[in-house]
Structures are given as structure tokens and as C-alpha cells.
């Protein structure tokens, strides 16, 4: 059982009326605001951020080489620990990852536009699912209604490519990748890199936890790569409502445009500058917040964007990393480790624990 420690949940502790306020404290951020001014509006389909401080990460966070992920993540461990302590999320720069993610997102955009084959034939409700694996398949436009959205769906369509789907488990689950082979190949490559990276973030975080903390035991089958296409926004500024992920860890890959914002411990919002870059962000999910007895709060985030053109679109992708659904939940505090009777699958079934929904 968890002791007295309470989660530093900024979103819970800060009065809602203060949450939109940005932090002007960081001089790197102020400097960055000037830099972005020069590049904004130079390209069609770019949004501007209102009232939230940009947070420059390129050249600030550790560099991790694609060919040396383990070595470089271990060398970066101390900096990553400090990020988590100071910001509530983490970031590294991985030269070369941005081009792979961008090509994958564009082939998803092309798949969304295709009528023969059609992604609608691979809707998550019709793709064979593993009873203990992740959800996978296509989620049509307007199919997700986040908990805090008052019944209004987010203006997006997306796909979940799970490790199970990539391994065609159960048989037939991978048919969508055969139907869209270019997307399939690109998603498989991004999944592998993102899964390695997130496992290494997990090792760093585990090193910050008490002795006896179990291995995070991330499951490829239960982990999903979500690729999102926002479109037909109809003037909306809120593309994704404030939320935190349910999973153990999340990895936000570089999106096609700005707009992804995070709440800091003091309740102010910042916008990491990651669009079209090689920067990735690692989020704490509600499962890890629970397992750590609130040592880490969930990394609450949202997507807000103000754009001028009516055909504005945005592409993004995130890896959601889960333990096996059939494994038993655990919690560790300074008083020790408790293994619960409930499984992580039960945690998902009870997904509205904590804030937001995923
Ligand atoms: O679109 C983005 O940049 C973030 C998406 C996200 O946070 C989510 O789907 O959970
Ligand atoms: Fe999210």
C-alpha cells in the first residue's frame, strides 16, 4: 500500500482559473519566443500559440544517437532525472527520427484519403483483438470523446498500431498493414525505435524509485503507436482537451506543427518547441503515477492551436507503452512493495481514475 506521499498533481492543485497563465520566468523561453516570431507564418498551415510560453528544447536537452540509444540514454540519465523532477516530463533529441516520423505520418494521411483500400474496413471494432493485448485498428473521424470535452469529440481520425497487430496476433489483425504496405513499413520502424527509447526512459525512471522497484515489464503486444490526423477543425482552437495518459509511459514524437502544451508543477502551461524536429517528449502515465505511489504525477497535456487557413490539418504520433494486461498491479513507496490482486487490465477497465482520458 502507498504511504502518506501525495501526488504533486499540478492540474489538481492549481485553481482552474490560473491554469491558462503562462510562465514568463525562464529566460531560455523568452529568447525562444523571439526566435519563433521570425519563423511563424512563413509557411501555410502553421498555427500560432496564444498566451503560452514556448519552451525551447533543441540544443538544451541531451542528444541520443539512433545507433547508440542505450549508451547515450544511460549517459543522459542524470539530465533526464532533473527534467522529470523540474518539469514533470522528459525530452531528448534523436537526430534522424524526425524524418522517419514525418514520412510515416504522411503515409497515414495518404491512407486516410484512400477509398480503395479504405481504412474504414479496418476499424478497431472489426480488427481481431487480443483479449489481453492493446486496442488496435482505425478510429474514424470524431470517434473519440475525451472525458473533459463535455460530449464534444476531438476533430481527428487515428490508428493504433500495436505490437500485437505488427506481429499479426491474433491472425488477421495485421491485414490493415498489408492493405497499406508503405504505412505499415514506416510504422513498424518507428514503433521499434520508439519502443526501445521508451524502455530506456523507463530504466532511468526506475533508477529514481526505491530499491526493489520491479522491472517495468513493458509489453510490445500491449503497446500502441497512435498516429493522428486532425482535420476539418471548423474554427476550433482546442484540438485535444487537457488530459493525461492511462498507460505507464507515453512518447510524443515530433508533430507536423506546434500546439502540444504541458502543465508544469506550478500550474503554468508551456509549449515545447518540437514541431518538425528530432525532439521527443516522454510522459508519465497514470499507471506509473499509481505504481510510484504518487512520486510522479501524470504529465498532463493538451493541444491548442490558432490557425488562419480553413483547410488547416495537423499530424502527430505518440507511443503508449503498457505492461502486459494480465500482470498484477504493484505499488512501491519508501515503506516497500505491494503487489495488488488487480491486474493492469483491471486498471484500464477502470480507466477514469485520475484526470482526463486517453
Ligand atoms: O497531437 C498531439 O500532439 C498529442 C496527442 C495526444 O496527446 C494524445 O493523443 O494522447
Ligand atoms: Fe496525450
Short mmCIF file of C-alpha atoms in Angstrom, two decimals, residues 193-331:
data_model
loop_
_atom_site.label_atom_id
_atom_site.label_comp_id
_atom_site.label_asym_id
_atom_site.label_seq_id
_atom_site.Cartn_x
_atom_site.Cartn_y
_atom_site.Cartn_z
CA UNK A 193 12.74 2.85 -32.29
CA UNK A 194 10.08 4.41 -30.05
CA UNK A 195 9.67 1.19 -28.06
CA UNK A 196 13.45 0.98 -27.46
CA UNK A 197 13.56 4.64 -26.42
CA UNK A 198 10.62 4.42 -24.05
CA UNK A 199 12.04 1.25 -22.44
CA UNK A 200 15.25 3.19 -21.80
CA UNK A 201 13.33 6.15 -20.33
CA UNK A 202 11.68 3.53 -18.11
CA UNK A 203 15.06 2.29 -16.89
CA UNK A 204 16.11 5.85 -15.98
CA UNK A 205 12.87 6.49 -14.08
CA UNK A 206 13.12 3.15 -12.28
CA UNK A 207 16.54 4.29 -11.06
CA UNK A 208 14.80 7.21 -9.28
CA UNK A 209 12.46 4.85 -7.41
CA UNK A 210 13.06 2.92 -4.18
CA UNK A 211 15.20 -0.20 -4.16
CA UNK A 212 13.07 -3.23 -5.01
CA UNK A 213 11.05 -1.45 -7.73
CA UNK A 214 10.03 -4.15 -10.22
CA UNK A 215 11.13 -4.06 -13.83
CA UNK A 216 8.54 -2.05 -15.81
CA UNK A 217 7.99 -5.12 -17.99
CA UNK A 218 6.69 -3.12 -20.95
CA UNK A 219 4.85 -5.37 -23.38
CA UNK A 220 5.26 -4.89 -27.13
CA UNK A 221 1.90 -6.55 -27.77
CA UNK A 222 0.01 -4.23 -25.43
CA UNK A 223 1.85 -1.08 -26.54
CA UNK A 224 0.32 1.08 -29.31
CA UNK A 225 1.70 3.60 -31.73
CA UNK A 226 -1.10 6.14 -32.27
CA UNK A 227 -0.89 8.17 -35.48
CA UNK A 228 -3.32 11.11 -35.62
CA UNK A 229 -4.73 13.25 -38.42
CA UNK A 230 -6.58 16.36 -37.21
CA UNK A 231 -8.79 17.91 -39.91
CA UNK A 232 -11.97 19.91 -40.55
CA UNK A 233 -11.46 21.86 -37.36
CA UNK A 234 -14.24 24.32 -38.07
CA UNK A 235 -12.53 27.17 -36.23
CA UNK A 236 -11.82 25.18 -33.07
CA UNK A 237 -8.80 26.18 -31.03
CA UNK A 238 -8.89 23.11 -28.77
CA UNK A 239 -7.68 20.15 -30.82
CA UNK A 240 -7.24 17.89 -27.80
CA UNK A 241 -8.56 18.70 -24.34
CA UNK A 242 -6.32 18.67 -21.29
CA UNK A 243 -5.66 15.03 -20.38
CA UNK A 244 -3.10 12.58 -19.07
CA UNK A 245 -2.43 9.13 -20.45
CA UNK A 246 -3.58 6.00 -18.68
CA UNK A 247 -0.51 3.93 -19.66
CA UNK A 248 2.82 3.58 -17.80
CA UNK A 249 4.72 5.85 -20.19
CA UNK A 250 4.00 7.82 -23.37
CA UNK A 251 6.41 9.05 -26.03
CA UNK A 252 5.32 12.08 -28.09
CA UNK A 253 7.10 12.07 -31.45
CA UNK A 254 7.69 15.29 -33.41
CA UNK A 255 4.35 16.51 -34.85
CA UNK A 256 3.79 18.44 -38.10
CA UNK A 257 3.02 21.64 -36.18
CA UNK A 258 3.20 23.26 -32.76
CA UNK A 259 0.26 23.24 -30.34
CA UNK A 260 1.13 20.49 -27.84
CA UNK A 261 1.31 22.07 -24.38
CA UNK A 262 2.23 20.79 -20.89
CA UNK A 263 1.39 21.93 -17.41
CA UNK A 264 4.36 22.46 -15.08
CA UNK A 265 4.34 21.66 -11.35
CA UNK A 266 3.33 25.24 -10.54
CA UNK A 267 0.30 25.05 -12.81
CA UNK A 268 1.58 27.20 -15.69
CA UNK A 269 1.39 25.91 -19.25
CA UNK A 270 4.37 25.75 -21.60
CA UNK A 271 4.65 24.73 -25.24
CA UNK A 272 7.76 22.65 -26.02
CA UNK A 273 9.09 23.63 -29.47
CA UNK A 274 9.14 20.22 -31.17
CA UNK A 275 7.28 20.54 -34.49
CA UNK A 276 9.22 19.11 -37.47
CA UNK A 277 12.21 18.44 -35.21
CA UNK A 278 14.12 15.45 -33.86
CA UNK A 279 12.82 16.07 -30.32
CA UNK A 280 10.78 13.50 -28.43
CA UNK A 281 8.95 14.01 -25.14
CA UNK A 282 8.36 11.29 -22.57
CA UNK A 283 5.22 11.42 -20.41
CA UNK A 284 4.38 9.78 -17.11
CA UNK A 285 1.05 7.95 -17.41
CA UNK A 286 -1.48 7.29 -14.66
CA UNK A 287 -0.33 3.66 -14.27
CA UNK A 288 3.18 4.80 -13.31
CA UNK A 289 1.79 7.51 -11.08
CA UNK A 290 -0.13 4.81 -9.24
CA UNK A 291 2.80 2.34 -9.19
CA UNK A 292 5.07 5.05 -7.75
CA UNK A 293 2.51 5.96 -5.06
CA UNK A 294 2.31 9.48 -6.47
CA UNK A 295 6.08 10.09 -6.54
CA UNK A 296 5.49 11.13 -10.16
CA UNK A 297 2.37 12.98 -11.26
CA UNK A 298 0.85 12.18 -14.67
CA UNK A 299 2.24 14.51 -17.37
CA UNK A 300 -0.91 16.48 -18.17
CA UNK A 301 -1.02 17.95 -21.66
CA UNK A 302 -3.36 19.33 -24.33
CA UNK A 303 -3.27 20.52 -27.94
CA UNK A 304 -4.34 24.14 -28.54
CA UNK A 305 -3.81 25.83 -31.84
CA UNK A 306 -4.95 29.04 -33.55
CA UNK A 307 -4.61 28.99 -37.33
CA UNK A 308 -5.80 31.19 -40.15
CA UNK A 309 -6.46 28.90 -43.11
CA UNK A 310 -9.74 26.95 -43.23
CA UNK A 311 -8.12 23.74 -44.51
CA UNK A 312 -5.64 23.55 -41.63
CA UNK A 313 -4.53 19.98 -40.80
CA UNK A 314 -2.19 18.58 -38.16
CA UNK A 315 -0.38 15.24 -37.98
CA UNK A 316 1.06 13.76 -34.81
CA UNK A 317 2.06 10.43 -33.30
CA UNK A 318 2.52 9.00 -29.80
CA UNK A 319 3.66 5.65 -28.43
CA UNK A 320 1.59 4.43 -25.46
CA UNK A 321 3.60 1.84 -23.50
CA UNK A 322 1.80 -0.68 -21.29
CA UNK A 323 2.77 -3.64 -19.11
CA UNK A 324 1.05 -6.96 -20.00
CA UNK A 325 -2.66 -6.55 -19.23
CA UNK A 326 -2.73 -9.84 -17.31
CA UNK A 327 0.17 -8.84 -14.99
CA UNK A 328 -0.75 -7.83 -11.43
CA UNK A 329 -0.55 -4.18 -10.45
CA UNK A 330 2.13 -3.13 -7.99
CA UNK A 331 2.83 -0.06 -5.91
#
